[in-house]
XYZ file of C-alpha atoms in Angstrom:
222
model
C 0.179 16.594 -28.363
C -2.764 14.212 -28.193
C -1.073 11.708 -25.816
C -0.150 14.606 -23.520
C -3.724 15.895 -23.592
C -5.085 12.430 -22.863
C -2.716 12.118 -19.904
C -3.812 15.462 -18.471
C -7.477 14.516 -18.821
C -6.834 11.211 -17.065
C -4.762 12.928 -14.382
C -7.442 15.479 -13.489
C -10.594 13.427 -14.090
C -9.503 9.916 -13.101
C -9.391 10.815 -9.420
C -13.120 11.616 -9.529
C -14.205 8.455 -11.327
C -14.757 5.554 -8.912
C -14.212 1.906 -9.728
C -15.857 -0.948 -7.794
C -18.800 1.260 -6.804
C -20.621 -1.867 -5.666
C -18.104 -2.567 -2.900
C -19.659 -2.852 0.548
C -17.843 -3.338 3.804
C -18.342 -6.588 5.710
C -19.523 -6.091 9.310
C -17.253 -8.103 11.559
C -14.845 -8.646 8.668
C -11.076 -8.322 8.547
C -9.963 -4.819 9.616
C -7.625 -3.024 7.222
C -6.507 0.595 6.976
C -5.195 2.913 4.298
C -2.812 5.455 5.807
C -1.392 8.581 4.183
C 1.409 10.936 5.172
C -0.120 13.564 2.881
C 1.692 12.371 -0.239
C 2.090 8.603 -0.049
C -0.303 5.789 0.945
C 0.311 2.540 2.816
C -1.996 -0.436 3.237
C -2.121 -1.630 6.858
C -3.311 -5.154 7.661
C -3.340 -7.498 10.679
C 0.087 -8.971 11.329
C -1.691 -12.298 11.864
C -5.163 -13.040 10.541
C -6.406 -16.346 12.009
C -9.467 -16.764 9.761
C -7.277 -16.856 6.660
C -4.164 -18.260 8.322
C -2.088 -15.273 7.184
C 1.053 -14.554 9.211
C 3.162 -11.789 7.704
C 6.207 -12.432 9.878
C 6.234 -15.990 8.585
C 5.766 -14.856 4.983
C 8.567 -12.294 5.193
C 10.872 -15.026 6.462
C 13.244 -12.797 8.461
C 14.063 -14.371 11.858
C 15.300 -11.081 13.323
C 11.991 -9.385 12.473
C 10.015 -12.272 13.903
C 11.908 -11.982 17.185
C 11.539 -8.193 17.340
C 7.892 -7.816 16.319
C 6.254 -11.026 17.520
C 3.959 -9.062 19.866
C 2.956 -6.366 17.355
C -0.504 -6.415 15.823
C -0.388 -4.740 12.389
C 1.918 -4.459 9.392
C 1.993 -1.629 6.825
C 2.920 -2.110 3.177
C 3.872 0.574 0.676
C 5.549 0.473 -2.734
C 7.705 3.129 -4.313
C 10.857 4.366 -5.986
C 14.093 2.980 -4.570
C 15.829 6.265 -5.403
C 13.225 8.338 -3.598
C 12.977 6.045 -0.562
C 16.709 5.852 0.030
C 17.189 9.604 -0.378
C 14.461 10.214 2.246
C 16.393 8.801 5.194
C 16.547 10.979 8.261
C 13.334 12.786 7.306
C 15.047 14.539 4.402
C 13.085 15.717 1.409
C 14.876 14.438 -1.708
C 16.342 17.072 -3.994
C 14.958 18.129 -7.347
C 17.430 15.879 -9.166
C 16.215 12.801 -7.293
C 12.568 13.670 -7.950
C 13.220 14.165 -11.672
C 15.176 10.919 -11.951
C 12.372 9.080 -10.119
C 9.960 10.280 -12.823
C 11.765 7.990 -15.248
C 11.596 4.192 -14.976
C 13.583 2.911 -12.023
C 13.833 0.103 -9.457
C 11.365 -0.182 -6.598
C 11.170 -1.224 -2.976
C 8.468 -2.465 -0.650
C 8.350 -0.417 2.555
C 7.188 -2.565 5.484
C 6.406 -1.110 8.908
C 5.084 -2.606 12.120
C 2.365 -1.177 14.397
C 1.845 -2.273 18.026
C -1.810 -1.187 17.763
C -4.297 -0.383 15.013
C -3.985 3.077 13.428
C -6.548 5.570 14.683
C -9.017 6.625 11.969
C -8.725 10.295 11.101
C -8.003 12.750 8.327
C -5.208 10.603 6.947
C -6.394 7.155 8.038
C -9.361 5.264 6.540
C -10.554 2.154 8.387
C -12.383 -0.598 6.482
C -13.738 -4.078 7.131
C -13.487 -6.578 4.293
C -14.533 -10.204 3.839
C -12.086 -13.051 4.315
C -12.208 -13.758 0.564
C -11.292 -10.133 -0.166
C -8.529 -10.255 2.410
C -7.081 -13.400 0.858
C -6.942 -11.609 -2.503
C -5.331 -8.576 -0.890
C -2.725 -10.693 0.925
C -1.874 -12.481 -2.307
C -1.440 -9.178 -4.165
C 0.780 -7.774 -1.426
C 2.915 -10.893 -1.508
C 3.228 -10.676 -5.303
C 4.659 -7.152 -4.985
C 7.854 -8.483 -3.377
C 10.754 -9.551 -5.598
C 11.801 -12.958 -4.230
C 15.295 -14.406 -4.217
C 16.195 -17.723 -5.855
C 14.570 -19.627 -2.995
C 11.322 -17.651 -3.199
C 11.984 -15.644 -0.020
C 11.525 -11.888 0.326
C 14.792 -9.952 -0.021
C 15.571 -7.488 2.763
C 17.236 -4.436 1.158
C 18.230 -2.487 4.287
C 18.735 -3.434 7.902
C 16.551 -0.465 8.912
C 14.247 2.052 7.307
C 13.302 5.493 8.576
C 12.927 4.166 12.132
C 13.643 0.961 14.022
C 10.121 -0.239 13.166
C 10.225 -0.179 9.362
C 12.296 -1.874 6.663
C 12.795 -1.985 2.908
C 12.515 -5.076 0.720
C 13.192 -5.457 -2.991
C 10.007 -5.116 -5.028
C 8.537 -6.085 -8.372
C 7.863 -3.509 -11.060
C 9.304 -0.188 -12.177
C 8.412 3.196 -10.749
C 7.826 6.155 -13.089
C 5.612 9.210 -13.474
C 2.711 7.123 -14.819
C 3.076 4.402 -12.188
C 3.507 6.003 -8.775
C 3.248 4.734 -5.206
C -0.408 5.763 -5.048
C -1.116 4.095 -8.384
C 0.216 0.894 -6.810
C -2.198 1.332 -3.892
C -5.090 1.971 -6.282
C -4.260 -1.065 -8.417
C -3.860 -3.346 -5.399
C -7.143 -2.267 -3.801
C -8.978 -2.300 -7.150
C -7.932 -5.889 -7.795
C -9.042 -6.740 -4.259
C -12.494 -5.346 -5.113
C -12.477 -2.139 -3.050
C -13.759 1.229 -4.195
C -10.916 3.339 -5.601
C -10.435 6.125 -8.163
C -9.725 5.247 -11.778
C -6.348 6.983 -11.559
C -4.678 8.825 -8.717
C -0.993 9.723 -8.552
C -1.912 11.629 -5.364
C -2.982 10.305 -1.961
C -6.065 12.462 -1.318
C -8.422 10.971 -3.939
C -7.581 7.445 -2.795
C -8.765 8.225 0.734
C -11.835 10.115 -0.496
C -13.119 7.217 -2.604
C -12.481 4.712 0.176
C -14.442 6.863 2.634
C -17.456 6.565 0.352
C -17.486 2.788 0.765
C -20.698 1.939 2.541
C -21.108 -0.588 5.344
C -22.743 -3.799 4.201
C -26.404 -4.315 5.075
C -27.240 -7.613 6.677
C -24.037 -9.313 5.529
C -22.608 -12.058 7.682
C -18.825 -12.155 8.043
C -17.280 -14.604 5.597
């Protein structure tokens, strides 16, 4: 009973408790975005970031993607249940059985999409500017979420995702009810140093805490 009560308290109160309150945006810093579809969150970053030398097409190591998306400007990264992702093809909502099975520990995928332009800030899109040091941490954490093959390269799981502009790669970690896609976003941004909720299986609180991040005062871009 007590573990269940503790979980419920964390579930309902954790979304209101911010971590990294001291985070301030960096004027002129690296632009990133957190995008939600209402349930799930993705982290969107520049496809190439010259100040840090980050090139995601190079890091993904997929020649066909490099040829197709060389002129795109942003890449989106999300993490989640392999069962849920693969049952969502064609815009389908997975059945109750799939949702229940996803609540137990299971394999995961990284969902990678490509944007020709930056997402437009709005109800489901939060735009931020972070320092180059913060971006380097974020890029490292994103890279660590992929499950590499024996050569260290990212493993493409499917030749296509929901559209011709997104793909699935094998990921690290196990998905379950206490470690959801939004928990992955929270953990990744928390370790980067951004303001996030203590715990949020849902997308809404993630966006709300990020919106409370204040612009830096008198900070020079790093």
